Tab-separated table of C-alpha atoms in Angstrom:
chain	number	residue	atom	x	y	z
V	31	UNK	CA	129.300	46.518	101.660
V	32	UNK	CA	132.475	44.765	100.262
V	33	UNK	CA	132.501	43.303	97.272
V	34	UNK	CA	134.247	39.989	97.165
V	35	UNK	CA	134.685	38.338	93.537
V	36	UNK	CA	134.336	34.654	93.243
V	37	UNK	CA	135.872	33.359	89.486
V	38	UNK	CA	133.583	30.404	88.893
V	39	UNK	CA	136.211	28.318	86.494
V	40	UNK	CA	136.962	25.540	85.805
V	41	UNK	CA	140.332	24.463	84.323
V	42	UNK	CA	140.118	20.596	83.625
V	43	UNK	CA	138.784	20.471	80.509
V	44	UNK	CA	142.135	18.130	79.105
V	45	UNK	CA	142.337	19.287	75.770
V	46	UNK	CA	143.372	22.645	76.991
V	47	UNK	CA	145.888	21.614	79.793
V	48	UNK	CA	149.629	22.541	79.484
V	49	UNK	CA	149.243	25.753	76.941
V	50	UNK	CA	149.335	28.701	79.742
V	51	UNK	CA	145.756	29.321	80.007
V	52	UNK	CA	144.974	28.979	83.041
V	53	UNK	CA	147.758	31.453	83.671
V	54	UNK	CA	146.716	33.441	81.095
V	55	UNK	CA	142.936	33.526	82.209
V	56	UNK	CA	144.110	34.136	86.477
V	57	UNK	CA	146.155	37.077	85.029
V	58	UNK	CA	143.788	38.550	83.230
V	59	UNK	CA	141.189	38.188	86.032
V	60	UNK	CA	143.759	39.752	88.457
V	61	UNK	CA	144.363	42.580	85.841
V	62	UNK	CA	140.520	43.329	85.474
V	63	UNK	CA	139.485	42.896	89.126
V	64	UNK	CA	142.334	45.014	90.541
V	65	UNK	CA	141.247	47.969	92.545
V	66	UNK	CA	137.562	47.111	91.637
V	67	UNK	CA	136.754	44.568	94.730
V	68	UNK	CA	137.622	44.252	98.113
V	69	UNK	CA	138.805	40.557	97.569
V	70	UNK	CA	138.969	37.477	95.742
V	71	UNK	CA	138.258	34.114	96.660
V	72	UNK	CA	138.071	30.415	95.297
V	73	UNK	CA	138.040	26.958	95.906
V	74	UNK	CA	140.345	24.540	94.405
V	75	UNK	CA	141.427	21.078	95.355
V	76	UNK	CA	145.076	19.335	95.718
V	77	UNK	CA	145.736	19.471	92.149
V	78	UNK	CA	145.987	23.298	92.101
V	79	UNK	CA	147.425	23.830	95.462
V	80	UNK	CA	151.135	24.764	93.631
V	81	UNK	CA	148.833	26.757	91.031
V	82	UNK	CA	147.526	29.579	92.819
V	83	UNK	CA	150.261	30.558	95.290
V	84	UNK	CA	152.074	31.743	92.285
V	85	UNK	CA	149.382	34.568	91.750
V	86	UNK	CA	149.290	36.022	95.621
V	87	UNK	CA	146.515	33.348	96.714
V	88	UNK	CA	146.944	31.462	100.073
V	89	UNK	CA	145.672	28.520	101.377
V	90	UNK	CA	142.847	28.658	104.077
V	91	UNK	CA	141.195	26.193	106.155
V	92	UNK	CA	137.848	24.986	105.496
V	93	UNK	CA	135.027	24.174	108.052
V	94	UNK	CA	132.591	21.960	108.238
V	95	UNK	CA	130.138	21.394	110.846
V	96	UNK	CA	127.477	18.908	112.020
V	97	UNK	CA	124.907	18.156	114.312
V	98	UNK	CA	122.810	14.460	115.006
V	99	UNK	CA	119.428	15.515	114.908
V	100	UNK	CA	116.475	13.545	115.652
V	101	UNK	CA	114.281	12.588	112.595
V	102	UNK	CA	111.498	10.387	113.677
V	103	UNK	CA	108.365	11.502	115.579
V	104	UNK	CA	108.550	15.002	114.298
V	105	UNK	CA	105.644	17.061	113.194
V	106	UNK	CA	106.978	18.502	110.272
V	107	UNK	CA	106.798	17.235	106.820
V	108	UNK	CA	110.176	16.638	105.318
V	109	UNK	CA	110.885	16.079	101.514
V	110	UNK	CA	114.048	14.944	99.823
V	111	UNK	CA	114.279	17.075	96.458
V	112	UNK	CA	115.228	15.297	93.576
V	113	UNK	CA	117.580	16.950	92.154
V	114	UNK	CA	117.268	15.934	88.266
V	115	UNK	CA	113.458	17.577	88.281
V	116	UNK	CA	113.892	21.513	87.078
V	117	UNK	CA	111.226	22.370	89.544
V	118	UNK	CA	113.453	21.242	92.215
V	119	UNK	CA	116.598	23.145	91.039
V	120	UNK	CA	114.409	26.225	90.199
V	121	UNK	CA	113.073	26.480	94.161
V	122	UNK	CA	116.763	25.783	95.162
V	123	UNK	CA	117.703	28.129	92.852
V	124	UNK	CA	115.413	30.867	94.316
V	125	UNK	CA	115.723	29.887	98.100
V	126	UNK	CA	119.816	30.164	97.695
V	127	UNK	CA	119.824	33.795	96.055
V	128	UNK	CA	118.140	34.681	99.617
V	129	UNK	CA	121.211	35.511	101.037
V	130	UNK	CA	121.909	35.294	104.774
V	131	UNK	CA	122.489	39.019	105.235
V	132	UNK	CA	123.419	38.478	109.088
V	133	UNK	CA	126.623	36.506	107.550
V	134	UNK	CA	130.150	37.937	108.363
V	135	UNK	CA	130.704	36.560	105.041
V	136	UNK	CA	127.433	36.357	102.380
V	137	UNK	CA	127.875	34.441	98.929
V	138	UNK	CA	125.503	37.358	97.700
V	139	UNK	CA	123.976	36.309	93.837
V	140	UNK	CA	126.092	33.197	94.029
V	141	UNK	CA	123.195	30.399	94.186
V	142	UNK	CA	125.281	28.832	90.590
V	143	UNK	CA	127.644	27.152	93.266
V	144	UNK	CA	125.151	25.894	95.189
V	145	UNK	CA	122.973	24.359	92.031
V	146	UNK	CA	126.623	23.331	90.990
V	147	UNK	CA	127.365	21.376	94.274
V	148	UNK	CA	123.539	20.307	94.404
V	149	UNK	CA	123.327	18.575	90.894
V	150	UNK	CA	127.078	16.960	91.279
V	151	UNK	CA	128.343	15.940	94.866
V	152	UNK	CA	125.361	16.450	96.717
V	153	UNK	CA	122.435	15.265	94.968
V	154	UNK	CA	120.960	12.996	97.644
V	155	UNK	CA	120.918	15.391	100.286
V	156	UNK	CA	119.020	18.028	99.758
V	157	UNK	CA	115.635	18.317	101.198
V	158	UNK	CA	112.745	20.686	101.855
V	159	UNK	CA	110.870	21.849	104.946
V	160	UNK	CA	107.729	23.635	103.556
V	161	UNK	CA	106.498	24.261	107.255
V	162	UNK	CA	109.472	26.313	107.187
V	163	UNK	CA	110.288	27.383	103.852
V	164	UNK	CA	113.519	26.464	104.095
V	165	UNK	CA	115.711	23.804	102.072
V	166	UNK	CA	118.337	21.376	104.106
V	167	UNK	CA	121.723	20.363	102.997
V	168	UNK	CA	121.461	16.976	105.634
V	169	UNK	CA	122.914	13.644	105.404
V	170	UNK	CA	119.629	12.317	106.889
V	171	UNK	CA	119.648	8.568	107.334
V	172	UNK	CA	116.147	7.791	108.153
V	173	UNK	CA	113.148	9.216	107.510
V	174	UNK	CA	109.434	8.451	108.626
């Protein structure tokens, strides 16, 4: 199995800008992780897209895919989680550290990103199939 690091910072905080440490902090990572994973990945937006090029990092596409799926006059019951209740973020929490182990690519004991994604960008669109036991990350429109 390869082990593929992940740093999970975050380097806007504005009282710290402009004094190397982000540098610092990538270096040190770098030094550290070197010859102790198979790889390193992150994600990072336009503002760092000059940033990380300077430490060996290149920039890859990113996918996204969707599918219309039909949401009336189904037999299944379908819950949106709220995603301010702690029970809610604990059963995300839990159903996200089951990683997919058929992946090419499996975000193995990384369920933080998905709780952080959950509780800032995605709040509304989470929801839970307990038929199924599975939670949906859906932009559903209408439900029964």
């Amino acid at each position: 199995m390869a082990l593929i690091l992940k740093p999970g910072i975050n380097w806007g905080i504005a009282n710290y800008r402009n004094q190397g440490l982000s540098r610092f902090l990538v270096e040190q990572a770098l030094k550290d992780w070197h010859g102790n994973c198979d790889g390193i990945y992150l994600f990072g937006n336009d503002s760092v897209k000059d940033f990380y090029p300077r430490f060996g990092f290149a920039s890859a596409s990113e996918y996204q895919c969707s599918r219309k799926a039909p949401t009336s006059n189904l037999n299944i019951k379908i819950d949106q989680l709220n995603m301010e209740e702690m029970p809610n973020l604990q059963l995300l929490k839990m159903k996200s550290a089951d990683f997919n182990p058929y992946s090419l690519f499996s975000a193995e004991n990384n369920e933080w990103l998905v709780l952080f994604y959950s509780t800032l960008f995605y709040k509304d669109k989470f929801w839970h199939i307990p038929q199924y036991e599975t939670i949906v990350v859906a932009d559903l429109k209408e439900i029964r």
